[in-house]
Coordinates of C-alpha atoms in Angstrom, one line a residue:
Chain A
M848 CA -3.8 -82.8 74.7
S849 CA -3.5 -82.5 70.9
T850 CA -1.9 -79.4 69.3
P851 CA -5.0 -78.2 67.6
G852 CA -6.8 -78.7 70.9
R853 CA -4.3 -76.5 72.8
A854 CA -4.6 -73.8 70.2
I855 CA -8.4 -73.7 70.6
L856 CA -8.0 -73.6 74.4
L857 CA -5.6 -70.7 74.2
R858 CA -7.9 -68.8 71.9
R859 CA -10.8 -69.3 74.1
L860 CA -8.7 -68.3 77.2
R861 CA -7.5 -65.1 75.5
R862 CA -11.1 -64.0 75.0
D863 CA -12.1 -64.8 78.5
R864 CA -11.6 -61.4 80.4
L865 CA -12.0 -62.8 84.0
G866 CA -9.7 -65.7 83.1
M867 CA -7.0 -63.3 81.8
L868 CA -7.5 -61.0 84.9
G869 CA -6.8 -64.1 87.1
A870 CA -3.7 -65.1 84.9
V871 CA -2.2 -61.7 84.9
L872 CA -2.6 -61.4 88.8
L873 CA -1.2 -64.8 89.4
L874 CA 1.8 -64.1 87.1
L875 CA 2.2 -60.7 89.0
L876 CA 2.2 -62.5 92.4
L877 CA 4.6 -65.2 91.5
L878 CA 7.2 -62.9 89.8
L879 CA 7.0 -60.6 93.0
S880 CA 7.6 -63.6 95.2
V881 CA 10.4 -65.1 93.1
L882 CA 12.1 -61.7 92.5
G883 CA 11.4 -60.5 96.0
P884 CA 14.9 -61.3 97.5
V885 CA 16.7 -59.2 94.6
L886 CA 14.1 -56.4 94.5
P887 CA 15.0 -53.2 96.6
L888 CA 12.2 -53.9 99.0
G889 CA 14.1 -53.6 102.2
D890 CA 15.5 -56.2 104.6
S891 CA 12.8 -58.5 106.2
T892 CA 14.8 -59.5 109.0
E893 CA 16.3 -56.2 110.5
I894 CA 14.6 -55.6 113.9
G895 CA 13.9 -52.1 114.8
A896 CA 14.4 -50.9 111.1
G897 CA 11.5 -48.5 111.8
P898 CA 9.0 -47.6 114.5
R899 CA 7.2 -50.7 116.1
L900 CA 3.8 -51.1 114.6
G901 CA 4.5 -48.1 112.5
P902 CA 1.8 -47.0 109.9
P903 CA 2.6 -47.1 106.3
T904 CA 5.0 -44.5 105.2
A905 CA 7.2 -43.8 102.1
A906 CA 10.1 -45.6 103.6
F907 CA 8.0 -48.5 104.7
P908 CA 5.1 -48.9 102.3
M909 CA 3.2 -51.4 104.4
G910 CA 4.2 -50.1 107.8
N911 CA 6.3 -52.0 110.5
D912 CA 5.4 -55.1 112.5
E913 CA 5.7 -55.5 116.2
L914 CA 9.4 -55.6 116.1
G915 CA 9.8 -52.7 113.9
R916 CA 10.6 -54.9 110.8
S917 CA 9.5 -53.6 107.4
Y918 CA 6.3 -55.3 106.6
L919 CA 6.5 -55.1 102.7
P920 CA 9.4 -57.7 102.4
R921 CA 7.7 -59.8 105.0
V922 CA 4.4 -59.9 103.0
V923 CA 6.3 -60.7 99.8
Q924 CA 8.1 -63.5 101.6
G925 CA 4.7 -64.7 102.8
I926 CA 3.1 -64.8 99.3
G927 CA 6.1 -67.2 98.3
V928 CA 5.8 -69.4 101.3
T929 CA 2.1 -69.7 100.8
F930 CA 2.3 -70.6 97.2
A931 CA 5.4 -72.9 97.6
L932 CA 3.9 -75.0 100.4
S933 CA 0.5 -75.4 98.7
S934 CA 1.9 -76.1 95.4
A935 CA 4.3 -78.7 97.0
A936 CA 1.2 -80.4 98.5
V937 CA -0.8 -80.2 95.4
A938 CA 2.1 -81.6 93.4
I939 CA 2.0 -84.7 95.7
T940 CA -1.9 -84.9 95.3
A941 CA -1.3 -84.7 91.5
L942 CA 1.1 -87.7 91.5
I943 CA -0.7 -90.0 93.7
G944 CA -4.1 -89.0 92.7
T945 CA -3.5 -89.4 88.8
A946 CA -2.0 -92.9 89.5
L947 CA -4.8 -94.0 91.8
G948 CA -7.6 -92.4 89.8
I949 CA -6.5 -94.1 86.6
A950 CA -6.0 -97.4 88.1
A951 CA -9.4 -97.3 89.9
G952 CA -11.2 -96.2 86.6
Y953 CA -9.3 -98.5 84.2
L954 CA -8.8 -101.7 86.3
G955 CA -12.0 -101.6 88.1
G956 CA -13.1 -104.4 90.5
V957 CA -11.2 -104.9 93.8
V958 CA -8.7 -102.1 92.9
D959 CA -11.4 -99.5 92.3
G960 CA -13.4 -100.6 95.4
L961 CA -10.3 -100.4 97.7
I962 CA -9.3 -97.0 96.4
A963 CA -12.9 -95.7 96.7
R964 CA -13.0 -96.7 100.4
V965 CA -9.8 -95.1 101.2
A966 CA -11.0 -91.9 99.5
D967 CA -14.2 -91.9 101.3
V968 CA -12.5 -92.2 104.6
L969 CA -10.0 -89.3 103.8
F970 CA -12.9 -87.2 102.5
A971 CA -14.7 -87.8 105.8
F972 CA -12.2 -85.8 107.8
P973 CA -12.8 -82.1 107.8
A974 CA -9.5 -80.6 106.8
L975 CA -8.6 -78.2 109.8
L976 CA -9.7 -80.9 112.3
F977 CA -7.6 -83.4 110.5
G978 CA -4.8 -80.9 110.8
L979 CA -5.2 -80.5 114.5
L980 CA -4.8 -84.4 114.8
V981 CA -1.8 -84.4 112.5
A982 CA -0.3 -81.4 114.5
A983 CA -0.8 -83.4 117.6
V984 CA 0.8 -86.5 116.2
V985 CA 3.9 -84.9 114.3
G986 CA 3.9 -81.5 115.8
P987 CA 2.9 -78.3 114.0
G988 CA 5.1 -77.2 110.8
Q989 CA 5.6 -77.3 107.1
I990 CA 5.6 -81.2 107.0
S991 CA 2.2 -81.6 108.7
A992 CA 0.8 -78.8 106.6
I993 CA 1.9 -80.6 103.4
V994 CA 0.4 -83.8 104.8
V995 CA -2.9 -82.2 105.6
I996 CA -3.2 -80.2 102.4
S997 CA -2.5 -83.5 100.3
T998 CA -4.8 -85.7 102.2
A999 CA -7.6 -83.0 102.1
T1000 CA -7.5 -82.4 98.4
L1001 CA -6.7 -86.0 97.3
P1002 CA -10.1 -87.8 97.6
L1003 CA -11.9 -85.4 95.2
F1004 CA -9.0 -85.5 92.7
V1005 CA -9.1 -89.2 92.7
R1006 CA -12.8 -89.3 92.1
V1007 CA -12.8 -86.8 89.2
I1008 CA -9.7 -88.6 87.5
R1009 CA -11.3 -92.0 87.9
S1010 CA -14.6 -91.1 86.3
V1011 CA -12.6 -89.5 83.3
A1012 CA -10.4 -92.4 83.1
L1013 CA -13.6 -94.6 83.1
S1014 CA -15.1 -92.7 80.2
V1015 CA -11.8 -92.7 78.2
A1016 CA -11.3 -96.5 78.8
G1017 CA -14.5 -97.0 77.0
R1018 CA -13.7 -95.2 73.8
E1019 CA -12.7 -96.9 70.6
F1020 CA -9.0 -96.1 70.5
A1021 CA -8.4 -97.6 74.0
L1022 CA -10.5 -100.8 73.1
A1023 CA -8.5 -101.0 69.9
A1024 CA -5.3 -100.9 71.8
V1025 CA -6.4 -103.7 74.2
V1026 CA -7.5 -105.8 71.2
A1027 CA -4.1 -105.2 69.7
G1028 CA -2.7 -106.8 72.7
A1029 CA -1.4 -103.8 74.6
S1030 CA -0.6 -104.5 78.2
P1031 CA -2.8 -102.7 80.8
W1032 CA 0.1 -100.5 81.8
R1033 CA 0.7 -99.5 78.3
V1034 CA -3.0 -98.6 77.8
M1035 CA -3.0 -96.6 81.1
A1036 CA 0.2 -94.7 80.3
V1037 CA -0.1 -94.1 76.6
H1038 CA -3.7 -94.0 75.8
I1039 CA -5.6 -92.9 79.0
L1040 CA -3.1 -90.6 80.7
P1041 CA -2.9 -88.1 77.8
N1042 CA -6.7 -87.8 77.6
I1043 CA -7.2 -87.0 81.3
A1044 CA -4.7 -84.1 81.2
G1045 CA -7.3 -81.4 80.7
A1046 CA -9.6 -82.6 83.6
A1047 CA -6.5 -83.0 85.7
I1048 CA -5.4 -79.6 85.2
V1049 CA -8.8 -78.1 86.0
Q1050 CA -9.0 -80.2 89.2
L1051 CA -5.4 -79.1 90.1
T1052 CA -6.1 -75.4 90.0
Y1053 CA -9.2 -76.0 92.3
A1054 CA -6.9 -78.2 94.6
L1055 CA -4.4 -75.5 94.8
S1056 CA -6.9 -72.8 95.8
I1057 CA -8.4 -75.2 98.4
G1058 CA -4.8 -75.9 99.4
M1059 CA -4.0 -72.3 99.9
L1060 CA -7.0 -71.8 102.0
I1061 CA -6.0 -74.7 104.2
E1062 CA -2.6 -73.7 104.5
S1063 CA -3.4 -70.2 105.6
G1064 CA -6.0 -71.6 108.0
L1065 CA -3.4 -73.9 109.6
S1066 CA -0.9 -71.0 109.8
F1067 CA -3.5 -68.7 111.1
L1068 CA -4.2 -71.3 113.9
G1069 CA -0.3 -71.5 114.6
L1070 CA -0.2 -74.9 113.2
G1071 CA 1.4 -74.4 109.8
V1072 CA 4.7 -72.4 109.2
Q1073 CA 6.6 -71.7 112.3
P1074 CA 8.5 -68.4 113.0
P1075 CA 10.8 -66.9 111.9
D1076 CA 9.4 -68.1 108.7
A1077 CA 6.1 -66.6 107.7
S1078 CA 3.1 -67.2 105.2
L1079 CA 0.3 -65.0 104.6
G1080 CA -1.7 -66.9 107.1
S1081 CA 0.7 -66.6 109.9
L1082 CA 1.3 -62.8 109.1
L1083 CA -2.4 -62.6 109.7
R1084 CA -2.4 -64.4 112.9
L1085 CA 0.2 -62.0 114.3
G1086 CA -1.6 -58.9 112.8
S1087 CA -4.9 -59.9 114.2
V1088 CA -3.4 -59.4 117.7
Y1089 CA -2.8 -55.7 116.9
L1090 CA -6.0 -55.3 114.9
N1091 CA -7.2 -52.3 117.0
V1092 CA -3.9 -50.5 116.9
S1093 CA -2.5 -51.1 113.5
P1094 CA -5.1 -52.8 111.4
W1095 CA -3.0 -52.8 108.4
L1096 CA -0.8 -55.7 109.6
A1097 CA -3.9 -58.0 109.4
L1098 CA -5.7 -56.5 106.6
I1099 CA -2.8 -56.3 104.0
P1100 CA -1.9 -60.0 104.2
G1101 CA -5.7 -60.8 104.3
V1102 CA -6.3 -58.9 101.0
V1103 CA -3.2 -60.2 99.4
L1104 CA -4.3 -63.8 100.2
A1105 CA -7.7 -63.5 99.1
L1106 CA -6.3 -62.0 95.8
A1107 CA -3.9 -64.8 95.2
I1108 CA -6.6 -67.5 95.8
M1109 CA -9.0 -65.5 93.5
S1110 CA -6.3 -65.4 90.8
V1111 CA -6.0 -69.2 90.9
N1112 CA -9.8 -69.7 91.0
L1113 CA -10.4 -67.4 87.9
L1114 CA -7.7 -69.3 86.0
G1115 CA -9.2 -72.6 86.9
D1116 CA -12.8 -71.5 85.8
A1117 CA -11.4 -70.1 82.6
I1118 CA -9.5 -73.3 81.7
R1119 CA -12.5 -75.5 82.6
D1120 CA -14.9 -73.3 80.4
G1121 CA -12.4 -73.3 77.5
L1122 CA -12.0 -77.2 77.7
E1123 CA -15.7 -77.9 78.1
P1124 CA -17.9 -74.8 77.0
L1125 CA -21.5 -75.2 78.2
R1126 CA -23.7 -73.5 75.7
G1127 CA -27.0 -73.5 77.5
R1128 CA -30.2 -72.6 75.6
A1129 CA -31.6 -69.1 76.1
L1130 CA -35.1 -69.1 77.7
T1131 CA -36.6 -66.4 75.5
Chain B
M687 CA -38.5 -101.1 97.9
R688 CA -36.6 -99.1 95.4
L689 CA -35.3 -96.9 98.2
I690 CA -34.2 -99.9 100.2
V691 CA -32.5 -101.5 97.4
F692 CA -30.6 -98.3 96.9
L693 CA -29.9 -97.4 100.4
V694 CA -28.8 -100.7 101.9
P695 CA -25.5 -100.9 100.1
R696 CA -24.9 -97.3 100.7
F697 CA -25.4 -97.7 104.5
G698 CA -23.1 -100.5 104.3
L699 CA -20.4 -98.4 102.7
A700 CA -21.0 -95.7 105.2
M701 CA -20.3 -98.1 107.9
V702 CA -17.1 -99.2 106.2
T703 CA -16.1 -95.6 105.9
M704 CA -16.6 -95.0 109.7
G705 CA -14.7 -98.1 110.5
G706 CA -11.7 -96.6 108.3
V707 CA -12.1 -93.4 110.0
A708 CA -11.8 -95.2 113.5
L709 CA -8.8 -97.2 112.3
L710 CA -7.1 -94.0 111.1
V711 CA -7.7 -92.2 114.5
F712 CA -6.5 -95.3 116.4
V713 CA -3.4 -95.3 114.4
A714 CA -2.9 -91.6 115.3
L715 CA -3.4 -92.3 118.9
R716 CA -0.7 -94.9 119.1
L717 CA 1.7 -92.5 117.3
L718 CA 1.0 -89.8 119.8
P719 CA 3.8 -88.9 122.2
G720 CA 3.2 -90.4 125.7
G721 CA 1.4 -93.4 124.9
Y722 CA -2.3 -94.3 125.2
A723 CA -2.9 -94.1 129.0
D724 CA -1.4 -90.5 128.8
V725 CA -3.8 -89.7 126.0
L726 CA -7.0 -90.9 128.0
L727 CA -5.9 -89.8 131.3
G728 CA -3.4 -87.1 131.1
P729 CA 0.1 -86.9 132.5
Y730 CA -1.1 -86.6 136.1
A731 CA -2.8 -89.9 136.3
T732 CA -2.2 -92.3 139.4
P733 CA -0.6 -95.6 138.6
E734 CA -3.9 -97.3 139.6
A735 CA -5.9 -95.5 136.9
R736 CA -3.2 -96.4 134.4
A737 CA -3.5 -100.0 135.4
L738 CA -7.3 -99.7 135.1
I739 CA -7.0 -98.2 131.6
G740 CA -4.4 -101.0 130.7
A741 CA -6.8 -103.6 131.7
R742 CA -9.8 -102.2 130.0
Y743 CA -8.2 -101.7 126.7
G744 CA -6.0 -104.6 126.9
L745 CA -2.7 -102.5 126.3
D746 CA -0.5 -105.7 126.9
Q747 CA -2.6 -107.6 124.2
P748 CA -1.9 -107.8 120.4
V749 CA -2.9 -104.6 118.6
T750 CA -5.8 -106.0 116.8
V751 CA -7.5 -107.1 120.1
Q752 CA -6.7 -103.4 121.4
F753 CA -8.4 -102.0 118.3
G754 CA -11.4 -104.2 119.0
K755 CA -11.8 -103.2 122.5
W756 CA -11.2 -99.6 121.8
L757 CA -13.9 -99.8 119.0
G758 CA -16.3 -101.6 121.5
A759 CA -15.8 -98.9 124.0
L760 CA -16.5 -96.2 121.5
L761 CA -19.6 -97.9 120.5
Q762 CA -20.9 -97.7 124.1
G763 CA -20.2 -94.0 124.0
D764 CA -16.9 -94.4 125.9
F765 CA -14.7 -91.6 124.1
G766 CA -12.2 -91.4 127.1
T767 CA -12.0 -88.8 129.8
S768 CA -11.1 -85.2 129.5
M769 CA -7.9 -84.7 131.7
V770 CA -8.9 -81.2 132.3
T771 CA -12.4 -81.5 133.6
R772 CA -12.0 -85.0 134.5
K773 CA -15.5 -85.9 132.9
P774 CA -16.3 -88.2 130.1
V775 CA -15.3 -86.4 126.8
I776 CA -18.8 -87.3 125.2
D777 CA -20.5 -85.1 127.9
E778 CA -18.3 -82.1 127.0
F779 CA -19.1 -82.6 123.4
L780 CA -22.8 -82.8 124.0
R781 CA -22.7 -79.7 126.0
R782 CA -21.1 -77.7 123.1
A783 CA -22.8 -79.3 120.3
P784 CA -26.1 -77.1 120.3
V785 CA -23.9 -74.1 119.8
T786 CA -22.2 -75.5 116.8
A787 CA -25.4 -76.8 115.3
E788 CA -26.9 -73.4 115.6
L789 CA -23.9 -71.8 113.9
A790 CA -24.1 -74.4 111.1
T791 CA -27.8 -74.2 110.6
L792 CA -28.0 -70.4 110.5
T793 CA -25.1 -70.2 108.1
L794 CA -26.5 -72.7 105.8
A795 CA -30.0 -70.9 106.1
L796 CA -28.3 -67.8 104.8
A797 CA -26.1 -69.5 102.2
L798 CA -28.3 -71.9 100.4
P799 CA -31.2 -69.5 99.2
I800 CA -28.7 -66.7 98.2
G801 CA -26.3 -68.9 96.6
G802 CA -29.1 -71.0 94.9
L803 CA -30.9 -67.9 93.7
L804 CA -27.7 -66.2 92.4
G805 CA -26.5 -69.4 90.7
V806 CA -29.8 -70.1 88.8
R807 CA -29.9 -66.3 87.8
S808 CA -26.2 -66.3 86.7
A809 CA -26.6 -69.6 84.5
V810 CA -30.0 -68.2 83.0
A811 CA -28.1 -64.9 82.0
A812 CA -25.1 -66.9 80.7
A813 CA -27.4 -69.0 78.6
G814 CA -29.2 -65.9 77.4
G815 CA -26.2 -64.6 75.7
S816 CA -24.8 -62.3 78.5
R817 CA -21.4 -63.6 79.5
G818 CA -22.6 -64.1 83.1
S819 CA -19.4 -62.6 84.4
F820 CA -21.0 -61.2 87.5
G821 CA -22.0 -64.7 88.8
R822 CA -18.6 -65.9 87.9
L823 CA -16.8 -63.0 89.6
V824 CA -18.9 -63.3 92.7
G825 CA -18.4 -67.0 92.8
A826 CA -14.7 -66.9 92.5
L827 CA -14.3 -63.9 94.9
G828 CA -16.6 -65.6 97.6
A829 CA -14.5 -68.8 97.3
S830 CA -11.4 -66.9 97.8
V831 CA -11.8 -65.0 100.9
P832 CA -10.9 -67.2 103.8
E833 CA -13.2 -66.9 106.8
F834 CA -10.6 -65.4 109.1
V835 CA -9.8 -62.7 106.6
L836 CA -13.5 -61.8 106.5
G837 CA -13.8 -62.2 110.1
S838 CA -10.8 -59.8 110.9
V839 CA -12.3 -57.1 108.6
L840 CA -15.6 -57.5 110.4
I841 CA -14.1 -57.5 113.8
F842 CA -12.1 -54.4 112.9
V843 CA -15.2 -52.4 111.4
F844 CA -17.6 -53.5 114.1
S845 CA -15.1 -52.6 117.1
H846 CA -14.1 -49.4 115.7
W847 CA -17.6 -47.9 115.0
S848 CA -20.6 -49.0 116.9
L849 CA -22.9 -50.4 114.5
G850 CA -25.3 -52.4 116.7
L851 CA -23.3 -55.5 117.0
R852 CA -21.0 -56.4 119.8
V853 CA -17.7 -58.3 118.8
G854 CA -17.1 -61.4 121.1
G855 CA -19.3 -62.2 124.1
F856 CA -21.6 -65.0 123.4
T857 CA -25.1 -65.3 124.7
P858 CA -26.6 -68.8 124.9
L859 CA -29.8 -69.5 122.9
T860 CA -31.6 -70.5 125.8
Q861 CA -31.0 -67.3 127.6
D862 CA -32.1 -64.5 125.3
L863 CA -33.1 -65.2 121.7
A864 CA -32.4 -61.7 120.4
S865 CA -29.0 -61.2 122.0
N866 CA -28.0 -64.7 120.9
L867 CA -28.8 -63.9 117.2
R868 CA -26.9 -60.6 117.6
S869 CA -23.9 -62.6 118.9
M870 CA -24.3 -65.0 116.0
A871 CA -24.6 -62.4 113.4
L872 CA -20.8 -61.9 112.6
P873 CA -19.5 -65.4 112.8
V874 CA -22.5 -66.5 110.5
A875 CA -21.7 -63.6 108.0
S876 CA -18.0 -64.4 107.9
L877 CA -18.8 -68.1 107.4
S878 CA -21.6 -67.8 104.8
V879 CA -19.7 -66.0 102.2
F880 CA -17.7 -69.2 101.3
G881 CA -21.0 -71.1 101.4
I882 CA -22.9 -68.7 99.1
A883 CA -20.0 -68.9 96.6
L884 CA -19.7 -72.6 96.8
I885 CA -23.5 -73.1 96.3
L886 CA -23.6 -70.3 93.6
R887 CA -20.8 -72.1 91.6
T888 CA -22.4 -75.5 91.9
T889 CA -25.9 -74.3 91.2
R890 CA -24.7 -72.3 88.2
D891 CA -22.9 -75.1 86.7
A892 CA -25.8 -77.7 87.2
V893 CA -28.3 -75.2 85.7
L894 CA -26.2 -74.5 82.8
R895 CA -25.8 -78.1 82.2
V896 CA -29.5 -78.8 82.2
L897 CA -30.0 -75.9 79.8
T898 CA -28.1 -77.7 77.2
E899 CA -30.5 -80.6 77.0
G900 CA -33.2 -81.2 74.5
H901 CA -36.2 -81.0 76.7
I902 CA -35.3 -77.4 77.3
L903 CA -35.3 -76.6 73.7
A904 CA -38.8 -78.3 73.5
A905 CA -40.1 -76.2 76.2
V906 CA -38.9 -72.9 74.7
A907 CA -40.3 -74.0 71.3
R908 CA -43.6 -74.6 73.0
G909 CA -43.5 -70.9 74.1
E910 CA -43.3 -71.5 77.8
T911 CA -42.1 -68.7 80.0
P912 CA -38.5 -68.6 81.4
R913 CA -39.9 -68.6 84.8
H914 CA -42.1 -71.8 84.1
I915 CA -39.2 -73.5 82.5
V916 CA -36.7 -72.9 85.3
R917 CA -39.4 -74.1 87.8
H918 CA -40.8 -77.0 86.1
H919 CA -37.9 -78.4 83.9
V920 CA -34.7 -77.1 85.3
L921 CA -34.8 -77.0 89.2
R922 CA -35.3 -80.7 89.9
N923 CA -32.8 -81.9 87.2
A924 CA -30.2 -79.6 88.5
A925 CA -30.8 -80.5 92.2
I926 CA -28.5 -83.5 92.8
P927 CA -25.0 -81.6 92.5
V928 CA -26.5 -78.9 94.7
V929 CA -27.7 -81.4 97.3
T930 CA -24.4 -83.2 97.4
V931 CA -22.4 -79.9 97.9
T932 CA -24.9 -78.7 100.5
A933 CA -24.5 -81.9 102.6
T934 CA -20.8 -81.8 102.4
Y935 CA -20.7 -78.1 103.3
F936 CA -23.2 -78.7 106.3
G937 CA -21.1 -81.7 107.4
Y938 CA -18.0 -79.4 107.3
L939 CA -19.8 -76.7 109.4
L940 CA -21.1 -79.3 112.0
G941 CA -17.6 -80.5 112.5
G942 CA -16.8 -77.4 114.0
A943 CA -15.9 -74.3 112.0
V944 CA -12.9 -74.0 114.2
I945 CA -11.5 -70.7 112.9
A946 CA -14.8 -68.9 112.9
E947 CA -15.6 -70.1 116.4
I948 CA -12.0 -69.0 117.7
L949 CA -12.1 -65.6 116.1
F950 CA -15.7 -64.7 117.6
S951 CA -15.3 -66.7 120.8
V952 CA -18.1 -68.8 120.1
P953 CA -18.0 -71.7 122.6
G954 CA -18.8 -74.7 120.2
V955 CA -17.0 -77.8 119.5
G956 CA -14.3 -76.5 117.2
Y957 CA -13.2 -73.9 119.7
Y958 CA -13.1 -76.8 122.2
I959 CA -11.2 -79.1 120.1
Y960 CA -8.7 -76.4 119.3
S961 CA -8.2 -75.2 122.9
S962 CA -7.9 -78.9 123.9
L963 CA -4.9 -79.5 121.5
E964 CA -3.2 -76.5 123.2
G965 CA -3.8 -78.1 126.4
R966 CA -2.6 -81.4 125.2
D967 CA -6.0 -82.9 126.1
Y968 CA -5.6 -85.5 123.3
A969 CA -8.8 -87.7 124.0
V970 CA -10.8 -84.5 123.2
V971 CA -9.1 -84.1 119.8
Q972 CA -9.5 -87.7 119.1
A973 CA -13.2 -87.7 120.0
G974 CA -13.7 -84.4 118.0
V975 CA -12.2 -85.9 114.8
L976 CA -14.4 -89.1 115.2
L977 CA -17.6 -87.1 115.9
A978 CA -17.0 -84.6 113.0
A979 CA -16.4 -87.5 110.6
F980 CA -19.5 -89.3 111.9
A981 CA -21.7 -86.2 111.2
F982 CA -20.1 -85.9 107.8
V983 CA -20.7 -89.6 107.0
S984 CA -24.5 -89.3 108.3
L985 CA -25.2 -86.1 106.1
N986 CA -23.8 -87.8 103.1
M987 CA -26.3 -90.8 103.9
L988 CA -29.2 -88.2 104.1
A989 CA -28.1 -86.8 100.8
D990 CA -28.5 -90.3 99.3
V991 CA -31.9 -90.4 100.4
A992 CA -32.5 -87.1 99.1
Y993 CA -31.0 -88.2 95.6
A994 CA -33.5 -91.3 95.5
L995 CA -36.5 -88.8 96.4
I996 CA -35.4 -86.2 93.7
D997 CA -34.8 -88.7 90.8
P998 CA -37.2 -91.6 90.5
R999 CA -34.6 -93.3 88.2
I1000 CA -32.2 -93.7 91.0
G1001 CA -32.4 -97.2 92.5
A1002 CA -34.7 -98.6 89.6
T1003 CA -31.9 -100.3 87.7
R1004 CA -28.4 -101.0 88.8
T1005 CA -25.7 -99.4 86.8
R1006 CA -22.0 -98.8 87.3
T1007 CA -21.3 -95.1 87.4

């Protein structure tokens, strides 16, 4: 993205209240999870620190879990794990998806057809069912969660990048580079890649929000993060067992999870509106 | 003719996709711990049964031949045998499919009108100079609340206070309609919020995009009312992305809304596949993934038919998109 383009985008983002809300919320959650270990939140591993299934008190602001551990540091840890796992998976999606999308859009022909078919196949698997299959093959855990999230977010990402790359490849500067004798590799890396960055960023925020939904869904089913590690989804899984005795154990990670995903969605919406504002005509 | 020219290649692609799905599942089965006879028969199978499976699927033959035989068996409806019930897996699925189909249909019946209406209103409001923040917020919030978070909240609320709906306890449709709908209300509610948000966001974008076009300016200049413009100039032009998303979403629901079915003990295919994984009944997991992908691909085919009906230009000329 060019420098003036970036300045315009930033100005539009600053004016977008919902987008700013998302950005601030996301930043707070990320800071909390990164600084969690050094903040005085209490020990997440100390068993019997407080009463079992104890309600929120001054000493334990989010109550205690079924082993009497303080819940606040566990939730903070869960935020970090949820973000880290989903981001790792989406980073893989970004790397593979950008390469495949540009290749499909620019090279066309057999390459395009082949990539489109593979994307179709992956797209046809419902993510959680695919997660069940992967869990059956490699066993539940972080690796299978990352595999499932990447394969679930890849097809849509490739399709979007492909269509943007196709339109960029038809523009004058790309054609000029071809005429000047640039190799296909050079055209793809130097002329197409920088011009799909905007679309890629927007699509990545959506992939991240879907990835967080899938990660928490897998962990909720017991197929994601395994104890003693915890993500927001696996905390909710444990908490839902005690829903009638100590509802906060399920409700707190649930609300935090929804807020975390919403912050990503709001930021994504704002970036997209900033890059491509749709000014519809008023009907009156 | 136009329809045929448009649909035949797409049907071919759908077949290729199904072939790819089958191949991927086949590879996954090879990688499963315990080998293929265990997958089909379970660990307690007799040596004779193992020999029979070995002969039927040619387990001593090259992998390509094995894949061909396996695919041939699938095409005849042979998805293997459940090691728990000792019955063909396909029968077990057909028995549970109506429940999931009902859950999916009710969810869509709720999500499509609400999401569509909110989406159109939000887009028209945004175009009319208001920022349309309400629609954006509802869309972002709804797309961010996982069904198990909403489901847990609903379970908590409805089991703490008696509000007329029971939590858990499923009544089949054929037994008592009113009681069935009451047992479906909470799972449908927790599933449809994401659907509403998804359809709202898609509709809002599609309508806003149509509102930037010249023929809308012309209609406004002619003095047509907003209601008339939306009905005659906007909806049909904005329909295609909404149809795409609806088909994808319905396909996802038909594949078994695993989490909602587990949370609310709805005995559908999603619940069945999940409990089969816990019981290491891999033939069920395998068949479940294949059938879900099949439902998904079929619905996308139907969406293709809908595109051609909505837009008369489709199929009239061939263009690379």
